[in-house]
Amino acid sequence: MGNLADRIEQYIKEAMARAEEGYVVLQRGILAEAFACAPSQINYVLDTRFTVERGYLVESRRGGGGYLRIVRLEVAADGLLHEVMGQLIGDSVSQERANSLLARLYDEEILTAREAAIIKSVLSREALGGRGPEENTLRARLMKRIITTLCREDLQ
Amino acid sequence: MGNLADRIEQYIKEAMARAEEGYVVLQRGILAEAFACAPSQINYVLDTRFTVERGYLVESRRGGGGYLRIVRLEVAADGLLHEVMGQLIGDSVSQERANSLLARLYDEEILTAREAAIIKSVLSREALGGRGPEENTLRARLMKRIITTLCREDLQ
DNA sequence: GACCTTATGACCTTCTCTGACCTTACGTAT
DNA sequence: ATACGTAAGGTCAGAGAAGGTCATAAGGTC
């Protein structure tokens, strides 16, 4: 956690946690100045950490009075877990994408740390690997089945 | 035992012993510099001494702020886990066999109902199926990884 | 000498960070 | 209205900072 991107991510997440409404509004220039970095570094953090897979939406406006608005997408609240995840997973999913999705489910407390670790281990490249493009297809299939299982009435 | 690999191994194990959480975080470059050796020598040590068979798991990240994280597995975790692991040595496990192993783990309260359900869903024929004999091999591989994950000390 | 373990260096992949340049929005003077 | 200046944010290529891999050399052991 020594690097800049991680610290900026941390900062935004803390602001997010304090926010009442499920979103925060920031200014890129100000943030960049606070962390003494190039403004584009903020974009880098947003692009890599606050993605849709991880459960965030970023809106922005340029010009005078411009801003960044980072919105938290909660899938737990409304019972859309199955639909939303199904969409995000699709027919093929890379290990990186899968990990982002898992991180989100853990953040939203849909998964425990142990559950997330178990799932991560079976969806890893080493576990599924060897079959080239088929690997991503298999991963998607497995992940969808897991989500379906999580939605089962008797496990809530 | 005066050789480099042994000394590096020793050093990491000492750091490990001091660690509270069951893992240590190191940087390959720094370690290599400390021992005045090629960075790849660190990989050699990790590959030969900190393997799963010897009770360790290694995770890493590249790029700026990269690191190595060495996680200790609970060696004496549970007799049952070892027994189950032993049953998997065969390299091939049928769905029925997997289910009965899972049932035992659940009965012994090593797995929660949710965890068991998740695992069962990914090890099912429908999830893995289509590849005939390969299916049982893949199932065994996945299951070994799951058991290993359950032994992670940082998840206890 | 045959064989296994250890060690290195060249080359690769991934992740981070910056700077130059681009686009959009607003305000104000004409 | 139009034009222009200023104040944002956006994009992208490229440098830099890690760790990974693999062939091969060097050392030990029998």
Short mmCIF file of C-alpha atoms (C1' of nucleotides) in Angstrom, two decimals:
data_model
loop_
_atom_site.label_atom_id
_atom_site.label_comp_id
_atom_site.label_asym_id
_atom_site.label_seq_id
_atom_site.Cartn_x
_atom_site.Cartn_y
_atom_site.Cartn_z
CA MET A 1 0.00 0.00 0.00
CA GLY A 2 2.96 2.22 -0.39
CA ASN A 3 2.07 3.63 -3.73
CA LEU A 4 0.21 6.73 -4.74
CA ALA A 5 -2.66 5.07 -6.56
CA ASP A 6 -3.49 2.95 -3.53
CA ARG A 7 -3.46 5.94 -1.24
CA ILE A 8 -5.72 7.95 -3.49
CA GLU A 9 -8.07 5.00 -3.78
CA GLN A 10 -8.11 4.74 -0.01
CA TYR A 11 -8.86 8.40 0.39
CA ILE A 12 -11.79 8.29 -2.01
CA LYS A 13 -13.19 5.19 -0.37
CA GLU A 14 -13.06 6.85 3.01
CA ALA A 15 -14.86 9.88 1.66
CA MET A 16 -17.35 7.48 0.15
CA ALA A 17 -17.92 5.74 3.48
CA ARG A 18 -18.64 9.05 5.16
CA ALA A 19 -21.06 10.11 2.43
CA GLU A 20 -24.74 9.95 3.22
CA GLU A 21 -26.11 9.69 -0.28
CA GLY A 22 -23.99 7.00 -1.82
CA TYR A 23 -21.82 9.35 -3.84
CA VAL A 24 -19.05 11.88 -3.46
CA VAL A 25 -18.17 14.93 -5.50
CA LEU A 26 -14.53 15.87 -5.93
CA GLN A 27 -12.39 18.12 -8.02
CA ARG A 28 -9.60 16.56 -9.96
CA GLY A 29 -7.24 19.50 -9.68
CA ILE A 30 -7.68 19.86 -5.94
CA LEU A 31 -7.18 16.17 -5.32
CA ALA A 32 -4.09 16.15 -7.49
CA GLU A 33 -2.71 19.05 -5.57
CA ALA A 34 -3.47 17.40 -2.24
CA PHE A 35 -1.51 14.34 -3.28
CA ALA A 36 1.11 16.41 -5.10
CA CYS A 37 0.72 14.50 -8.34
CA ALA A 38 -0.25 15.00 -11.97
CA PRO A 39 -3.98 15.46 -12.50
CA SER A 40 -4.04 12.56 -14.90
CA GLN A 41 -3.03 10.33 -12.02
CA ILE A 42 -6.52 10.84 -10.64
CA ASN A 43 -7.94 9.53 -13.90
CA TYR A 44 -5.66 6.54 -13.63
CA VAL A 45 -7.03 5.71 -10.20
CA LEU A 46 -10.61 6.14 -11.36
CA ASP A 47 -10.03 4.02 -14.44
CA THR A 48 -8.41 1.16 -12.58
CA ARG A 49 -10.19 1.16 -9.20
CA PHE A 50 -13.60 2.74 -9.62
CA THR A 51 -14.88 0.66 -12.47
CA VAL A 52 -18.33 -0.73 -13.05
CA GLU A 53 -17.17 -4.25 -12.17
CA ARG A 54 -16.06 -2.93 -8.84
CA GLY A 55 -19.41 -1.25 -8.36
CA TYR A 56 -18.78 2.38 -9.16
CA LEU A 57 -19.90 4.90 -11.71
CA VAL A 58 -17.96 8.07 -12.43
CA GLU A 59 -19.61 11.14 -13.92
CA SER A 60 -17.84 14.37 -14.57
CA ARG A 61 -18.11 17.80 -16.01
CA ARG A 62 -15.44 20.00 -17.51
CA GLY A 63 -15.03 23.73 -17.58
CA GLY A 64 -15.54 26.23 -14.80
CA GLY A 65 -17.21 24.54 -11.85
CA GLY A 66 -16.20 21.18 -13.21
CA TYR A 67 -16.25 18.14 -10.96
CA LEU A 68 -15.98 14.40 -10.58
CA ARG A 69 -18.89 12.53 -9.09
CA ILE A 70 -18.26 9.00 -7.96
CA VAL A 71 -21.37 6.95 -7.38
CA ARG A 72 -21.57 3.70 -5.50
CA LEU A 73 -23.72 1.06 -7.14
CA GLU A 74 -25.22 -1.21 -4.53
CA VAL A 75 -26.42 -4.45 -5.90
CA ALA A 76 -27.17 -5.93 -2.52
CA ALA A 77 -29.91 -3.53 -1.58
CA ASP A 78 -32.26 -4.25 -4.44
CA GLY A 79 -32.51 -7.92 -5.19
CA LEU A 80 -30.84 -7.56 -8.54
CA LEU A 81 -27.74 -9.53 -7.68
CA HIS A 82 -28.46 -12.26 -10.15
CA GLU A 83 -29.42 -10.04 -13.06
CA VAL A 84 -26.66 -7.49 -12.65
CA MET A 85 -23.93 -10.04 -12.10
CA GLY A 86 -25.19 -12.12 -14.99
CA GLN A 87 -24.83 -9.05 -17.21
CA LEU A 88 -21.36 -8.22 -15.95
CA ILE A 89 -20.14 -11.77 -16.30
CA GLY A 90 -21.51 -12.47 -19.74
CA ASP A 91 -20.29 -15.52 -21.61
CA SER A 92 -16.61 -15.00 -21.01
CA VAL A 93 -14.66 -13.39 -18.23
CA SER A 94 -10.96 -12.90 -17.60
CA GLN A 95 -9.32 -13.59 -14.27
CA GLU A 96 -8.77 -9.88 -13.68
CA ARG A 97 -12.41 -9.07 -14.29
CA ALA A 98 -13.52 -11.92 -12.09
CA ASN A 99 -11.33 -10.64 -9.29
CA SER A 100 -12.80 -7.16 -9.61
CA LEU A 101 -16.29 -8.58 -9.36
CA LEU A 102 -15.34 -10.62 -6.32
CA ALA A 103 -13.80 -7.57 -4.69
CA ARG A 104 -17.09 -5.83 -5.15
CA LEU A 105 -19.12 -8.66 -3.65
CA TYR A 106 -16.79 -8.67 -0.68
CA ASP A 107 -17.04 -4.90 -0.28
CA GLU A 108 -20.80 -5.16 -0.31
CA GLU A 109 -20.59 -7.89 2.30
CA ILE A 110 -22.30 -10.38 0.07
CA LEU A 111 -19.29 -12.63 0.48
CA THR A 112 -17.11 -13.27 3.51
CA ALA A 113 -13.33 -13.10 3.17
CA ARG A 114 -13.16 -16.88 3.23
CA GLU A 115 -15.84 -17.31 0.61
CA ALA A 116 -14.17 -14.76 -1.62
CA ALA A 117 -10.81 -16.53 -1.20
CA ILE A 118 -12.30 -19.92 -2.03
CA ILE A 119 -14.00 -18.60 -5.14
CA LYS A 120 -10.92 -16.67 -6.21
CA SER A 121 -8.83 -19.80 -5.94
CA VAL A 122 -11.09 -21.88 -8.16
CA LEU A 123 -11.47 -19.14 -10.74
CA SER A 124 -7.74 -18.54 -10.99
CA ARG A 125 -5.82 -19.14 -14.17
CA GLU A 126 -3.78 -21.90 -12.60
CA ALA A 127 -6.92 -23.73 -11.58
CA LEU A 128 -8.74 -23.48 -14.90
CA GLY A 129 -5.82 -22.81 -17.18
CA GLY A 130 -4.44 -24.70 -20.09
CA ARG A 131 -7.47 -24.46 -22.26
CA GLY A 132 -6.80 -21.07 -23.81
CA PRO A 133 -9.92 -19.15 -24.80
CA GLU A 134 -12.10 -21.87 -23.31
CA GLU A 135 -10.77 -20.84 -19.93
CA ASN A 136 -12.72 -17.58 -19.89
CA THR A 137 -15.88 -19.33 -20.95
CA LEU A 138 -15.58 -21.89 -18.21
CA ARG A 139 -14.84 -19.17 -15.68
CA ALA A 140 -17.99 -17.31 -16.67
CA ARG A 141 -20.06 -20.47 -16.40
CA LEU A 142 -18.71 -21.28 -12.96
CA MET A 143 -19.14 -17.77 -11.71
CA LYS A 144 -22.76 -17.61 -12.80
CA ARG A 145 -23.49 -20.84 -11.02
CA ILE A 146 -21.94 -19.44 -7.88
CA ILE A 147 -24.11 -16.35 -8.04
CA THR A 148 -27.17 -18.48 -8.53
CA THR A 149 -26.22 -20.50 -5.48
CA LEU A 150 -25.74 -17.35 -3.42
CA CYS A 151 -29.29 -16.30 -4.26
CA ARG A 152 -30.81 -19.52 -2.94
CA GLU A 153 -33.48 -18.87 -0.33
CA ASP A 154 -32.27 -21.53 2.06
CA LEU A 155 -28.80 -20.00 2.31
CA GLN A 156 -29.80 -16.53 3.40
CA MET B 1 23.96 -24.99 4.85
CA GLY B 2 26.04 -21.99 4.14
CA ASN B 3 24.61 -21.36 0.73
CA LEU B 4 22.63 -18.38 -0.40
CA ALA B 5 19.29 -20.07 -0.92
CA ASP B 6 19.36 -21.50 2.57
CA ARG B 7 20.24 -18.18 4.11
CA ILE B 8 17.42 -16.41 2.28
CA GLU B 9 15.01 -19.14 3.30
CA GLN B 10 16.12 -18.74 6.88
CA TYR B 11 15.64 -15.00 6.76
CA ILE B 12 12.11 -15.26 5.42
CA LYS B 13 11.19 -17.89 7.97
CA GLU B 14 12.39 -15.70 10.78
CA ALA B 15 10.32 -12.81 9.50
CA MET B 16 7.43 -15.24 9.23
CA ALA B 17 7.83 -16.33 12.83
CA ARG B 18 7.62 -12.75 14.00
CA ALA B 19 4.50 -12.07 11.93
CA GLU B 20 1.19 -11.86 13.76
CA GLU B 21 -1.19 -12.37 10.90
CA GLY B 22 0.26 -15.44 9.31
CA TYR B 23 1.94 -13.65 6.44
CA VAL B 24 4.82 -11.38 5.56
CA VAL B 25 5.17 -8.82 2.79
CA LEU B 26 8.54 -8.33 1.13
CA GLN B 27 10.03 -6.68 -1.90
CA ARG B 28 12.01 -8.81 -4.25
CA GLY B 29 14.43 -6.07 -5.27
CA ILE B 30 15.20 -5.05 -1.71
CA LEU B 31 15.72 -8.60 -0.58
CA ALA B 32 17.98 -9.28 -3.55
CA GLU B 33 20.00 -6.22 -2.73
CA ALA B 34 20.27 -7.20 0.93
CA PHE B 35 21.70 -10.56 -0.08
CA ALA B 36 23.67 -9.09 -2.96
CA CYS B 37 22.25 -11.51 -5.49
CA ALA B 38 20.21 -11.56 -8.67
CA PRO B 39 16.51 -10.83 -8.12
CA SER B 40 15.59 -14.09 -9.78
CA GLN B 41 17.39 -15.89 -6.96
CA ILE B 42 14.53 -14.82 -4.72
CA ASN B 43 12.12 -16.55 -7.07
CA TYR B 44 14.26 -19.65 -6.91
CA VAL B 45 14.01 -19.70 -3.14
CA LEU B 46 10.26 -19.14 -3.23
CA ASP B 47 9.77 -21.81 -5.88
CA THR B 48 11.78 -24.44 -4.07
CA ARG B 49 11.20 -23.66 -0.37
CA PHE B 50 7.88 -21.86 -0.05
CA THR B 51 5.68 -24.24 -1.95
CA VAL B 52 2.20 -25.43 -1.07
CA GLU B 53 3.58 -28.84 -0.14
CA ARG B 54 5.78 -27.16 2.41
CA GLY B 55 2.89 -25.11 3.74
CA TYR B 56 3.16 -21.75 2.06
CA LEU B 57 1.34 -19.68 -0.49
CA VAL B 58 2.95 -16.80 -2.38
CA GLU B 59 1.04 -13.91 -3.89
CA SER B 60 2.61 -10.95 -5.63
CA ARG B 61 2.02 -7.74 -7.47
CA ARG B 62 4.18 -6.11 -10.15
CA GLY B 63 4.77 -2.51 -11.04
CA GLY B 64 5.44 0.45 -8.80
CA GLY B 65 4.66 -0.52 -5.24
CA GLY B 66 4.95 -4.19 -6.15
CA TYR B 67 5.49 -6.79 -3.47
CA LEU B 68 5.68 -10.45 -2.50
CA ARG B 69 3.30 -11.75 0.11
CA ILE B 70 4.10 -15.08 1.67
CA VAL B 71 1.21 -16.69 3.51
CA ARG B 72 1.62 -19.55 5.92
CA LEU B 73 -0.76 -22.46 5.77
CA GLU B 74 -2.00 -23.91 9.00
CA VAL B 75 -0.06 -27.12 8.82
CA ALA B 76 -1.76 -28.78 11.71
CA ALA B 77 -5.01 -27.26 10.54
CA ASP B 78 -7.18 -30.27 10.85
CA GLY B 79 -6.71 -33.95 10.45
CA LEU B 80 -9.74 -34.15 8.27
CA LEU B 81 -8.45 -31.61 5.80
CA HIS B 82 -5.31 -33.63 5.42
CA GLU B 83 -7.21 -36.80 4.98
CA VAL B 84 -9.39 -35.23 2.32
CA MET B 85 -6.32 -33.83 0.64
CA GLY B 86 -4.87 -37.32 0.63
CA GLN B 87 -7.95 -38.69 -1.08
CA LEU B 88 -7.44 -36.16 -3.82
CA ILE B 89 -3.96 -37.34 -4.61
CA GLY B 90 -5.47 -39.71 -7.11
CA ASP B 91 -5.77 -36.76 -9.52
CA SER B 92 -9.30 -37.66 -10.44
CA VAL B 93 -12.50 -37.27 -8.44
CA SER B 94 -16.08 -38.04 -9.40
CA GLN B 95 -18.94 -35.76 -8.50
CA GLU B 96 -20.33 -38.28 -6.04
CA ARG B 97 -17.02 -38.65 -4.28
CA ALA B 98 -16.59 -34.89 -4.08
CA ASN B 99 -20.04 -34.49 -2.60
CA SER B 100 -19.43 -37.02 0.10
CA LEU B 101 -16.14 -35.37 1.02
CA LEU B 102 -17.92 -32.02 1.19
CA ALA B 103 -20.65 -33.50 3.37
CA ARG B 104 -18.05 -34.67 5.84
CA LEU B 105 -16.38 -31.28 5.94
CA TYR B 106 -19.74 -29.69 6.60
CA ASP B 107 -20.61 -32.19 9.33
CA GLU B 108 -17.32 -31.45 11.03
CA GLU B 109 -18.11 -27.73 10.81
CA ILE B 110 -15.07 -26.98 8.73
CA LEU B 111 -17.35 -25.53 6.09
CA THR B 112 -20.46 -23.43 6.55
CA ALA B 113 -23.60 -24.38 4.67
CA ARG B 114 -23.05 -21.54 2.25
CA GLU B 115 -19.45 -22.47 1.59
CA ALA B 116 -20.40 -26.07 1.00
CA ALA B 117 -23.16 -25.02 -1.39
CA ILE B 118 -20.85 -22.74 -3.32
CA ILE B 119 -18.23 -25.42 -3.68
CA LYS B 120 -20.76 -28.06 -4.59
CA SER B 121 -22.12 -25.86 -7.34
CA VAL B 122 -18.75 -25.38 -9.01
CA LEU B 123 -17.78 -29.02 -8.72
CA SER B 124 -21.01 -30.31 -10.23
CA ARG B 125 -21.07 -32.20 -13.48
CA GLU B 126 -23.13 -29.48 -15.18
CA ALA B 127 -20.55 -26.87 -14.23
CA LEU B 128 -17.49 -28.77 -15.35
CA GLY B 129 -19.09 -31.24 -17.71
CA GLY B 130 -18.63 -31.82 -21.37
CA ARG B 131 -15.06 -32.95 -21.19
CA GLY B 132 -15.52 -36.59 -20.23
CA PRO B 133 -12.59 -37.97 -18.26
CA GLU B 134 -10.99 -34.54 -18.09
CA GLU B 135 -13.88 -33.50 -15.89
CA ASN B 136 -12.72 -35.60 -12.96
CA THR B 137 -9.19 -34.31 -13.27
CA LEU B 138 -10.32 -30.72 -13.25
CA ARG B 139 -12.57 -31.41 -10.27
CA ALA B 140 -9.64 -32.83 -8.31
CA ARG B 141 -7.47 -29.86 -9.20
CA LEU B 142 -10.12 -27.38 -8.09
CA MET B 143 -10.75 -29.23 -4.89
CA LYS B 144 -7.08 -29.29 -3.94
CA ARG B 145 -6.93 -25.56 -4.37
CA ILE B 146 -10.00 -25.13 -2.20
CA ILE B 147 -8.58 -27.24 0.62
CA THR B 148 -5.34 -25.30 0.42
CA THR B 149 -7.23 -22.04 0.68
CA LEU B 150 -9.07 -23.30 3.75
CA CYS B 151 -5.68 -23.79 5.40
CA ARG B 152 -4.61 -20.18 4.94
CA GLU B 153 -3.62 -18.78 8.27
CA ASP B 154 -4.71 -15.29 7.44
CA LEU B 155 -8.27 -16.50 6.98
CA GLN B 156 -8.65 -18.34 10.26
"C1'" DG C 1 31.73 -38.32 -15.11
"C1'" DA C 2 26.62 -38.18 -14.13
"C1'" DC C 3 23.39 -35.93 -11.78
"C1'" DC C 4 21.17 -32.70 -8.94
"C1'" DT C 5 20.98 -28.13 -6.84
"C1'" DT C 6 22.07 -23.36 -6.95
"C1'" DA C 7 22.82 -18.96 -9.21
"C1'" DT C 8 22.79 -15.58 -12.90
"C1'" DG C 9 21.40 -12.64 -16.83
"C1'" DA C 10 18.69 -11.59 -20.68
"C1'" DC C 11 14.24 -10.73 -21.81
"C1'" DC C 12 9.05 -10.33 -20.68
"C1'" DT C 13 4.72 -8.69 -18.44
"C1'" DT C 14 2.24 -5.84 -15.47
"C1'" DC C 15 1.37 -1.73 -12.96
"C1'" DT C 16 2.24 3.16 -12.02
"C1'" DC C 17 2.96 7.94 -13.06
"C1'" DT C 18 3.76 12.04 -15.83
"C1'" DG C 19 3.50 15.54 -19.48
"C1'" DA C 20 1.98 17.21 -23.74
"C1'" DC C 21 -1.95 18.08 -26.02
"C1'" DC C 22 -7.24 17.98 -26.53
"C1'" DT C 23 -12.15 19.01 -25.37
"C1'" DT C 24 -15.84 21.15 -22.90
"C1'" DA C 25 -18.06 24.68 -20.14
"C1'" DC C 26 -18.69 29.25 -18.49
"C1'" DG C 27 -18.33 34.28 -18.30
"C1'" DT C 28 -17.78 38.57 -20.35
"C1'" DA C 29 -16.88 42.09 -23.71
"C1'" DT C 30 -18.27 43.53 -28.02
"C1'" DA D 1 -25.43 36.55 -30.60
"C1'" DT D 2 -20.34 36.00 -31.17
"C1'" DA D 3 -15.86 35.69 -29.82
"C1'" DC D 4 -12.56 34.92 -26.84
"C1'" DG D 5 -10.28 33.97 -22.42
"C1'" DT D 6 -10.07 31.01 -18.56
"C1'" DA D 7 -11.09 27.06 -15.92
"C1'" DA D 8 -11.98 22.86 -15.58
"C1'" DG D 9 -11.66 17.63 -16.95
"C1'" DG D 10 -10.05 13.77 -20.82
"C1'" DT D 11 -6.69 11.04 -23.57
"C1'" DC D 12 -2.76 8.80 -24.77
"C1'" DA D 13 2.00 7.62 -25.47
"C1'" DG D 14 6.00 6.69 -23.14
"C1'" DA D 15 9.13 6.33 -19.20
"C1'" DG D 16 9.91 4.03 -14.99
"C1'" DA D 17 9.25 0.58 -11.35
"C1'" DA D 18 8.32 -3.45 -9.87
"C1'" DG D 19 7.98 -8.83 -10.28
"C1'" DG D 20 8.14 -13.41 -13.66
"C1'" DT D 21 10.35 -16.79 -16.76
"C1'" DC D 22 13.66 -19.51 -18.77
"C1'" DA D 23 17.96 -21.09 -20.66
"C1'" DT D 24 22.27 -21.75 -19.16
"C1'" DA D 25 26.35 -21.69 -16.25
"C1'" DA D 26 28.49 -22.87 -11.99
"C1'" DG D 27 28.94 -25.83 -7.83
"C1'" DG D 28 28.38 -30.00 -5.18
"C1'" DT D 29 27.87 -35.00 -4.41
"C1'" DC D 30 28.26 -39.81 -5.36
#
